[in-house]
Coordinates of N, CA, C and O in Angstrom, one line a residue:
M1 N -55.0 26.8 7.1 CA -55.4 25.6 7.7 C -56.0 24.6 6.7 O -56.8 25.0 5.9
T2 N -55.6 23.4 6.7 CA -56.1 22.4 5.8 C -57.5 21.9 6.3 O -57.7 21.7 7.5
A3 N -58.4 21.8 5.3 CA -59.8 21.4 5.6 C -59.7 19.9 6.0 O -59.0 19.1 5.4
R4 N -60.4 19.5 7.1 CA -60.5 18.1 7.5 C -61.9 17.6 7.1 O -62.9 18.2 7.4
T5 N -61.9 16.5 6.4 CA -63.1 15.9 5.9 C -63.2 14.5 6.2 O -62.2 13.8 6.4
A6 N -64.4 13.9 6.2 CA -64.7 12.5 6.3 C -65.8 12.1 5.3 O -66.9 12.6 5.4
Q7 N -65.4 11.4 4.3 CA -66.4 10.9 3.3 C -66.6 9.4 3.5 O -65.7 8.6 3.6
H8 N -67.9 9.1 3.6 CA -68.3 7.7 3.9 C -68.7 7.0 2.6 O -69.3 7.6 1.7
G9 N -68.4 5.7 2.6 CA -68.8 4.9 1.4 C -69.0 3.5 1.8 O -68.5 3.0 2.8
T10 N -69.8 2.8 0.9 CA -69.9 1.3 1.0 C -69.7 0.7 -0.3 O -70.2 1.2 -1.3
I11 N -68.9 -0.3 -0.3 CA -68.5 -1.1 -1.5 C -69.1 -2.5 -1.3 O -68.9 -3.1 -0.3
R12 N -69.7 -3.0 -2.4 CA -70.3 -4.3 -2.3 C -69.8 -5.0 -3.6 O -70.2 -4.5 -4.7
L13 N -69.1 -6.1 -3.5 CA -68.6 -6.8 -4.7 C -68.9 -8.3 -4.5 O -68.8 -8.9 -3.4
E14 N -69.3 -8.9 -5.6 CA -69.6 -10.3 -5.6 C -68.8 -11.1 -6.7 O -68.6 -10.5 -7.7
R15 N -68.5 -12.3 -6.4 CA -67.8 -13.2 -7.3 C -68.3 -14.6 -7.1 O -68.7 -15.0 -6.0
T16 N -68.3 -15.4 -8.1 CA -68.5 -16.8 -8.0 C -67.2 -17.5 -8.5 O -66.7 -17.2 -9.6
F17 N -66.6 -18.3 -7.6 CA -65.4 -19.0 -7.9 C -65.6 -20.5 -8.1 O -66.5 -21.1 -7.5
K18 N -64.9 -21.0 -9.1 CA -65.0 -22.4 -9.4 C -64.1 -23.2 -8.4 O -63.1 -23.8 -8.8
A19 N -64.6 -23.2 -7.2 CA -63.9 -23.9 -6.1 C -64.8 -24.0 -4.9 O -65.7 -23.2 -4.8
R20 N -64.6 -25.0 -4.1 CA -65.4 -25.1 -2.9 C -65.1 -24.1 -1.8 O -64.0 -23.5 -1.9
P21 N -66.0 -23.8 -0.9 CA -65.7 -22.8 0.1 C -64.4 -23.0 0.9 O -63.7 -22.0 1.2
A22 N -64.1 -24.3 1.2 CA -62.9 -24.5 1.9 C -61.7 -24.0 1.2 O -60.7 -23.4 1.8
R23 N -61.7 -24.2 -0.1 CA -60.5 -23.7 -0.9 C -60.5 -22.2 -1.0 O -59.4 -21.6 -1.0
V24 N -61.6 -21.6 -1.1 CA -61.7 -20.1 -1.2 C -61.3 -19.5 0.2 O -60.5 -18.6 0.2
F25 N -61.7 -20.1 1.2 CA -61.4 -19.7 2.6 C -59.8 -19.8 2.8 O -59.2 -18.9 3.3
A26 N -59.3 -20.9 2.3 CA -57.8 -21.1 2.4 C -57.0 -20.0 1.7 O -55.9 -19.7 2.1
A27 N -57.6 -19.4 0.6 CA -56.9 -18.3 -0.1 C -56.7 -17.1 0.8 O -55.8 -16.4 0.6
W28 N -57.6 -17.0 1.8 CA -57.4 -15.9 2.8 C -56.6 -16.4 4.0 O -55.8 -15.6 4.5
A29 N -56.7 -17.6 4.4 CA -56.2 -18.1 5.6 C -54.7 -18.6 5.6 O -54.1 -18.6 6.6
E30 N -54.2 -19.0 4.4 CA -52.9 -19.5 4.3 C -52.0 -18.4 3.7 O -52.2 -17.9 2.6
P31 N -50.8 -18.2 4.4 CA -49.9 -17.1 4.0 C -49.5 -17.2 2.5 O -49.5 -16.2 1.8
K32 N -49.1 -18.4 2.1 CA -48.5 -18.5 0.7 C -49.7 -18.2 -0.3 O -49.4 -17.6 -1.4
A33 N -50.9 -18.7 0.0 CA -52.0 -18.5 -0.9 C -52.3 -17.0 -1.0 O -52.6 -16.4 -2.1
R34 N -52.4 -16.3 0.2 CA -52.8 -14.9 0.2 C -51.7 -14.0 -0.5 O -52.1 -13.0 -1.1
A35 N -50.5 -14.4 -0.4 CA -49.4 -13.6 -1.0 C -49.6 -13.5 -2.5 O -49.1 -12.5 -3.1
K36 N -50.3 -14.4 -3.1 CA -50.5 -14.3 -4.6 C -51.5 -13.3 -5.0 O -51.6 -12.9 -6.2
W37 N -52.4 -12.8 -4.1 CA -53.4 -11.9 -4.5 C -53.6 -10.6 -3.6 O -54.4 -9.8 -3.9
D38 N -52.9 -10.5 -2.5 CA -53.2 -9.6 -1.4 C -52.9 -8.1 -1.7 O -52.9 -7.3 -0.8
V39 N -52.6 -7.7 -2.9 CA -52.4 -6.3 -3.3 C -53.1 -6.1 -4.7 O -53.1 -7.0 -5.5
P40 N -53.5 -4.9 -4.9 CA -54.2 -4.6 -6.2 C -53.2 -4.7 -7.4 O -52.0 -4.4 -7.2
G41 N -53.7 -5.0 -8.6 CA -52.9 -4.9 -9.8 C -51.5 -5.5 -9.7 O -51.3 -6.6 -9.3
H42 N -50.5 -4.7 -10.1 CA -49.1 -5.1 -10.2 C -48.4 -4.5 -9.0 O -47.1 -4.5 -9.0
W43 N -49.0 -4.1 -7.9 CA -48.4 -3.6 -6.7 C -47.6 -4.8 -6.0 O -47.9 -6.0 -6.3
V44 N -46.8 -4.4 -5.1 CA -46.0 -5.4 -4.3 C -46.2 -5.2 -2.8 O -46.6 -4.2 -2.4
I45 N -45.9 -6.3 -2.1 CA -45.9 -6.3 -0.6 C -44.4 -6.2 -0.2 O -43.6 -7.0 -0.5
A46 N -44.1 -5.1 0.4 CA -42.7 -4.9 0.9 C -42.5 -5.6 2.2 O -41.3 -6.0 2.5
K47 N -43.5 -5.6 3.1 CA -43.3 -6.2 4.4 C -44.7 -6.6 4.9 O -45.7 -5.8 4.7
Q48 N -44.9 -7.8 5.5 CA -46.2 -8.2 6.0 C -46.0 -9.1 7.2 O -45.2 -10.0 7.1
T49 N -46.8 -8.9 8.2 CA -47.0 -9.9 9.3 C -48.3 -10.7 9.0 O -49.1 -10.2 8.2
F50 N -48.4 -11.9 9.5 CA -49.5 -12.7 9.2 C -50.1 -13.3 10.6 O -49.3 -14.0 11.2
D51 N -51.3 -13.0 10.9 CA -51.9 -13.5 12.1 C -53.4 -13.7 11.9 O -54.3 -13.0 12.5
F52 N -53.8 -14.5 10.9 CA -55.2 -14.7 10.5 C -55.9 -15.6 11.5 O -55.8 -16.9 11.5
R53 N -56.5 -15.0 12.4 CA -57.4 -15.6 13.4 C -58.2 -14.6 14.1 O -57.9 -13.4 14.0
E54 N -59.3 -15.0 14.7 CA -60.1 -14.0 15.5 C -59.2 -13.4 16.5 O -58.5 -14.0 17.3
G55 N -59.2 -12.0 16.5 CA -58.3 -11.3 17.4 C -56.9 -11.1 16.9 O -56.2 -10.3 17.5
G56 N -56.6 -11.7 15.7 CA -55.3 -11.5 15.1 C -55.1 -10.1 14.5 O -56.1 -9.5 14.1
R57 N -53.9 -9.7 14.5 CA -53.6 -8.3 14.0 C -52.4 -8.5 13.0 O -51.4 -9.2 13.3
E58 N -52.6 -7.8 11.8 CA -51.6 -7.9 10.8 C -51.2 -6.4 10.3 O -52.0 -5.6 10.3
L59 N -49.9 -6.3 10.0 CA -49.4 -5.0 9.4 C -48.9 -5.4 8.0 O -48.2 -6.4 7.8
K60 N -49.2 -4.5 7.0 CA -48.7 -4.8 5.7 C -48.3 -3.4 5.1 O -49.0 -2.5 5.1
R61 N -47.0 -3.4 4.5 CA -46.6 -2.2 3.8 C -46.5 -2.6 2.3 O -46.0 -3.7 1.9
F62 N -47.2 -1.8 1.5 CA -47.3 -2.2 0.1 C -47.5 -1.0 -0.8 O -47.6 0.1 -0.3
G63 N -47.5 -1.2 -2.1 CA -47.7 -0.2 -3.1 C -47.0 -0.5 -4.4 O -46.6 -1.6 -4.6
P64 N -46.8 0.5 -5.2 CA -46.1 0.3 -6.5 C -44.7 -0.2 -6.2 O -44.1 0.1 -5.1
Q65 N -44.1 -0.9 -7.1 CA -42.8 -1.5 -6.9 C -41.7 -0.5 -6.4 O -41.0 -0.8 -5.5
D66 N -41.8 0.7 -7.0 CA -40.7 1.7 -6.7 C -41.2 2.6 -5.5 O -40.4 3.5 -5.1
D67 N -42.4 2.4 -4.9 CA -42.8 3.3 -3.9 C -43.9 2.6 -3.0 O -45.1 3.0 -3.0
P68 N -43.5 1.5 -2.2 CA -44.5 0.9 -1.4 C -44.9 1.7 -0.1 O -44.4 1.5 1.0
R69 N -45.7 2.8 -0.4 CA -45.9 3.8 0.6 C -47.1 3.6 1.5 O -47.3 4.4 2.5
F70 N -47.9 2.6 1.2 CA -49.1 2.4 2.0 C -48.9 1.4 3.1 O -48.1 0.4 3.0
V71 N -49.5 1.6 4.3 CA -49.5 0.6 5.4 C -51.0 0.3 5.8 O -51.7 1.3 6.0
A72 N -51.3 -1.0 5.9 CA -52.6 -1.4 6.3 C -52.4 -2.1 7.7 O -51.6 -3.0 7.8
D73 N -53.2 -1.7 8.6 CA -53.2 -2.2 10.0 C -54.5 -2.9 10.2 O -55.6 -2.3 10.3
T74 N -54.5 -4.3 10.2 CA -55.8 -5.1 10.1 C -56.0 -5.8 11.5 O -55.0 -6.3 12.0
L75 N -57.2 -5.8 11.9 CA -57.7 -6.6 13.1 C -58.8 -7.5 12.7 O -59.8 -7.0 12.1
Y76 N -58.6 -8.8 12.9 CA -59.7 -9.8 12.6 C -60.7 -9.8 13.7 O -60.3 -10.2 14.9
I77 N -61.9 -9.6 13.5 CA -62.9 -9.5 14.5 C -63.7 -10.8 14.6 O -64.0 -11.2 15.7
D78 N -64.0 -11.4 13.5 CA -64.8 -12.6 13.5 C -64.4 -13.5 12.3 O -64.3 -13.0 11.2
V79 N -64.0 -14.7 12.6 CA -63.6 -15.7 11.6 C -64.3 -17.0 11.8 O -64.2 -17.6 12.8
V80 N -65.2 -17.3 10.8 CA -65.9 -18.5 10.8 C -65.4 -19.3 9.6 O -65.7 -19.0 8.5
P81 N -64.6 -20.4 9.8 CA -64.0 -21.1 8.7 C -65.1 -21.5 7.6 O -66.2 -22.0 7.9
Q82 N -64.7 -21.2 6.4 CA -65.5 -21.5 5.2 C -66.8 -20.7 5.1 O -67.5 -21.0 4.1
R83 N -67.0 -19.8 6.0 CA -68.3 -19.0 5.9 C -68.1 -17.5 6.0 O -68.8 -16.8 5.2
R84 N -67.3 -17.0 6.9 CA -67.3 -15.6 7.1 C -66.0 -15.1 7.7 O -65.4 -15.7 8.5
I85 N -65.6 -13.9 7.2 CA -64.4 -13.2 7.8 C -64.8 -11.7 7.9 O -65.3 -11.1 7.0
V86 N -64.7 -11.2 9.2 CA -65.0 -9.8 9.4 C -63.7 -9.2 10.0 O -63.1 -9.7 11.0
F87 N -63.3 -8.1 9.4 CA -62.1 -7.4 9.9 C -62.2 -5.9 9.7 O -62.9 -5.4 8.8
S88 N -61.4 -5.2 10.5 CA -61.3 -3.8 10.3 C -59.9 -3.5 9.9 O -59.0 -4.2 10.3
Y89 N -59.7 -2.4 9.2 CA -58.3 -2.0 8.9 C -58.3 -0.5 8.7 O -59.2 0.2 8.2
S90 N -57.1 0.1 9.1 CA -56.8 1.5 8.8 C -55.7 1.5 7.8 O -54.8 0.6 7.8
M91 N -55.7 2.5 6.9 CA -54.6 2.7 5.9 C -54.0 4.0 6.1 O -54.7 5.1 6.3
T92 N -52.7 4.0 5.9 CA -51.9 5.3 5.9 C -51.1 5.3 4.6 O -50.8 4.3 4.0
S93 N -50.7 6.5 4.2 CA -49.8 6.7 3.1 C -48.7 7.6 3.6 O -48.9 8.8 3.9
R94 N -47.5 7.1 3.7 CA -46.3 7.9 4.2 C -46.7 8.5 5.6 O -46.3 9.6 5.9
G95 N -47.4 7.7 6.4 CA -47.7 8.1 7.8 C -49.0 8.9 7.9 O -49.4 9.2 9.0
T96 N -49.6 9.4 6.8 CA -50.8 10.2 6.8 C -52.0 9.2 6.7 O -52.1 8.4 5.8
P97 N -52.9 9.3 7.7 CA -54.1 8.5 7.7 C -55.0 8.8 6.4 O -55.2 9.9 6.1
I98 N -55.4 7.7 5.7 CA -56.2 7.9 4.5 C -57.6 7.3 4.6 O -58.6 7.8 4.0
S99 N -57.7 6.2 5.4 CA -59.1 5.6 5.5 C -59.1 4.6 6.7 O -58.1 4.1 7.2
V100 N -60.4 4.3 7.1 CA -60.6 3.3 8.1 C -61.8 2.5 7.5 O -62.8 3.1 7.1
S101 N -61.7 1.2 7.6 CA -62.8 0.3 7.0 C -63.2 -0.8 7.9 O -62.4 -1.3 8.7
L102 N -64.4 -1.3 7.7 CA -65.0 -2.5 8.3 C -65.4 -3.4 7.1 O -66.2 -2.9 6.3
T103 N -64.8 -4.5 7.0 CA -65.0 -5.4 5.8 C -65.6 -6.7 6.3 O -65.1 -7.3 7.2
T104 N -66.6 -7.2 5.5 CA -67.2 -8.5 5.8 C -67.1 -9.3 4.5 O -67.5 -8.8 3.4
V105 N -66.5 -10.5 4.6 CA -66.4 -11.4 3.5 C -67.3 -12.6 3.8 O -67.1 -13.3 4.8
E106 N -68.3 -12.9 3.0 CA -69.2 -14.0 3.2 C -69.1 -15.0 2.1 O -69.1 -14.6 0.9
L107 N -68.9 -16.3 2.5 CA -68.8 -17.4 1.5 C -70.0 -18.3 1.6 O -70.3 -18.7 2.7
S108 N -70.5 -18.7 0.5 CA -71.6 -19.6 0.5 C -71.5 -20.6 -0.7 O -71.1 -20.2 -1.7
P109 N -71.8 -21.9 -0.4 CA -71.8 -22.9 -1.5 C -72.8 -22.5 -2.6 O -73.9 -22.0 -2.3
D110 N -72.4 -22.7 -3.8 CA -73.2 -22.5 -5.0 C -73.0 -23.7 -5.9 O -72.2 -23.6 -6.8
G111 N -73.6 -24.8 -5.6 CA -73.3 -26.1 -6.3 C -71.9 -26.4 -6.1 O -71.5 -26.4 -4.9
P112 N -71.1 -26.7 -7.1 CA -69.7 -27.0 -6.9 C -68.8 -25.8 -6.7 O -67.6 -25.9 -6.5
N113 N -69.4 -24.6 -6.8 CA -68.7 -23.4 -6.7 C -68.9 -22.7 -5.4 O -69.6 -23.2 -4.5
T114 N -68.3 -21.5 -5.2 CA -68.5 -20.7 -4.0 C -68.9 -19.3 -4.5 O -68.3 -18.7 -5.3
H115 N -69.9 -18.8 -3.8 CA -70.3 -17.4 -4.0 C -69.7 -16.6 -2.9 O -69.7 -16.9 -1.7
L116 N -69.0 -15.5 -3.3 CA -68.3 -14.6 -2.3 C -69.0 -13.2 -2.4 O -69.2 -12.7 -3.5
L117 N -69.4 -12.7 -1.2 CA -69.9 -11.3 -1.1 C -69.0 -10.6 -0.2 O -68.8 -11.0 1.0
L118 N -68.4 -9.5 -0.7 CA -67.5 -8.6 0.1 C -68.2 -7.3 0.2 O -68.6 -6.7 -0.7
T119 N -68.4 -6.9 1.5 CA -69.0 -5.6 1.8 C -68.0 -4.8 2.6 O -67.6 -5.3 3.7
E120 N -67.6 -3.6 2.1 CA -66.7 -2.8 2.9 C -67.4 -1.4 3.2 O -67.8 -0.8 2.2
Q121 N -67.4 -1.1 4.4 CA -67.9 0.2 4.9 C -66.6 1.1 5.2 O -65.8 0.6 6.0
I122 N -66.5 2.2 4.6 CA -65.3 3.0 4.7 C -65.5 4.4 5.1 O -66.5 5.0 4.6
V123 N -64.6 5.0 5.8 CA -64.5 6.5 5.9 C -63.2 6.9 5.3 O -62.1 6.4 5.7
F124 N -63.3 7.8 4.3 CA -62.1 8.3 3.7 C -61.7 9.6 4.4 O -62.6 10.5 4.5
L125 N -60.5 9.8 4.8 CA -60.1 10.9 5.6 C -59.4 12.0 4.8 O -58.4 11.7 4.1
D126 N -59.9 13.2 4.9 CA -59.3 14.4 4.3 C -59.0 14.4 2.8 O -58.0 14.9 2.4
G127 N -59.8 13.6 2.1 CA -59.7 13.6 0.6 C -58.5 12.8 0.1 O -58.1 13.0 -1.0
N128 N -57.9 12.0 1.0 CA -56.7 11.2 0.6 C -56.9 10.0 -0.2 O -55.9 9.3 -0.6
D129 N -58.1 9.6 -0.4 CA -58.5 8.4 -1.2 C -60.0 8.6 -1.5 O -60.6 9.5 -1.0
N130 N -60.5 7.6 -2.3 CA -61.9 7.7 -2.6 C -62.5 6.4 -3.0 O -61.8 5.4 -3.2
A131 N -63.8 6.3 -3.0 CA -64.5 5.0 -3.2 C -64.2 4.4 -4.6 O -64.0 3.1 -4.6
A132 N -64.0 5.1 -5.6 CA -63.7 4.6 -6.9 C -62.4 3.9 -6.9 O -62.2 2.8 -7.4
N133 N -61.4 4.5 -6.3 CA -60.0 3.9 -6.3 C -60.1 2.6 -5.4 O -59.5 1.6 -5.8
R134 N -60.7 2.7 -4.3 CA -60.8 1.5 -3.4 C -61.5 0.4 -4.1 O -61.1 -0.8 -4.0
E135 N -62.6 0.7 -4.7 CA -63.4 -0.4 -5.4 C -62.6 -1.1 -6.5 O -62.6 -2.3 -6.6
E136 N -61.9 -0.3 -7.2 CA -61.0 -0.8 -8.3 C -59.9 -1.7 -7.7 O -59.7 -2.8 -8.2
G137 N -59.3 -1.3 -6.6 CA -58.3 -2.2 -6.0 C -58.9 -3.5 -5.4 O -58.3 -4.5 -5.6
L138 N -60.0 -3.4 -4.8 CA -60.6 -4.6 -4.2 C -61.1 -5.5 -5.3 O -60.9 -6.7 -5.2
A139 N -61.7 -5.0 -6.4 CA -62.1 -5.8 -7.5 C -60.9 -6.5 -8.1 O -61.0 -7.7 -8.5
S140 N -59.8 -5.8 -8.3 CA -58.6 -6.4 -8.8 C -58.1 -7.6 -7.9 O -57.7 -8.7 -8.4
M141 N -58.1 -7.4 -6.6 CA -57.7 -8.5 -5.7 C -58.6 -9.7 -5.8 O -58.2 -10.8 -5.8
L142 N -59.9 -9.5 -5.9 CA -60.9 -10.6 -6.0 C -60.6 -11.3 -7.3 O -60.7 -12.6 -7.4
D143 N -60.4 -10.6 -8.4 CA -60.1 -11.2 -9.7 C -58.8 -12.1 -9.6 O -58.8 -13.2 -10.2
K144 N -57.8 -11.6 -8.8 CA -56.6 -12.4 -8.7 C -56.9 -13.6 -7.9 O -56.2 -14.7 -8.1
I145 N -57.8 -13.6 -6.9 CA -58.2 -14.8 -6.2 C -58.7 -15.9 -7.2 O -58.3 -17.0 -7.2
G146 N -59.6 -15.4 -8.1 CA -60.1 -16.3 -9.1 C -59.1 -16.9 -10.0 O -59.1 -18.1 -10.3
E147 N -58.1 -16.1 -10.3 CA -57.0 -16.6 -11.1 C -56.1 -17.6 -10.4 O -55.6 -18.6 -11.0
T148 N -55.9 -17.5 -9.1 CA -55.1 -18.4 -8.3 C -55.8 -19.7 -8.0 O -55.2 -20.7 -7.8
L149 N -57.2 -19.7 -8.0 CA -57.9 -20.9 -7.7 C -58.0 -21.8 -8.9 O -58.2 -22.9 -8.9

């Protein structure tokens, strides 16, 4: 019998972007803008629905170019334009559950810039992922936002 485990973690990442909060928020809210950064590193999005609004639900299949095996099922819980985005998402790999997360993105003006604070609370299921991998992926995505702005 396979051991069933649940490992909990919290990731906190901060960035300052050389753009106003409205522009940083738009990087999340506009489909074409989000497509530029919405996967880690050099991964690809094989299929994605887009419903960025409070109560909206999105599905995304993504991963390495030759094996987009991950699916994220996202529910937007709270969306405050230019200030806050709260969403939950579950991830699977080839149909196997790997994690469930609650993520809060907070945006605040910092002079002509925007300070972003991302906090993700995660439960990793059955050893199929870990905090170090997730933090690396999230950091890569935030860096890509900075590059697109």
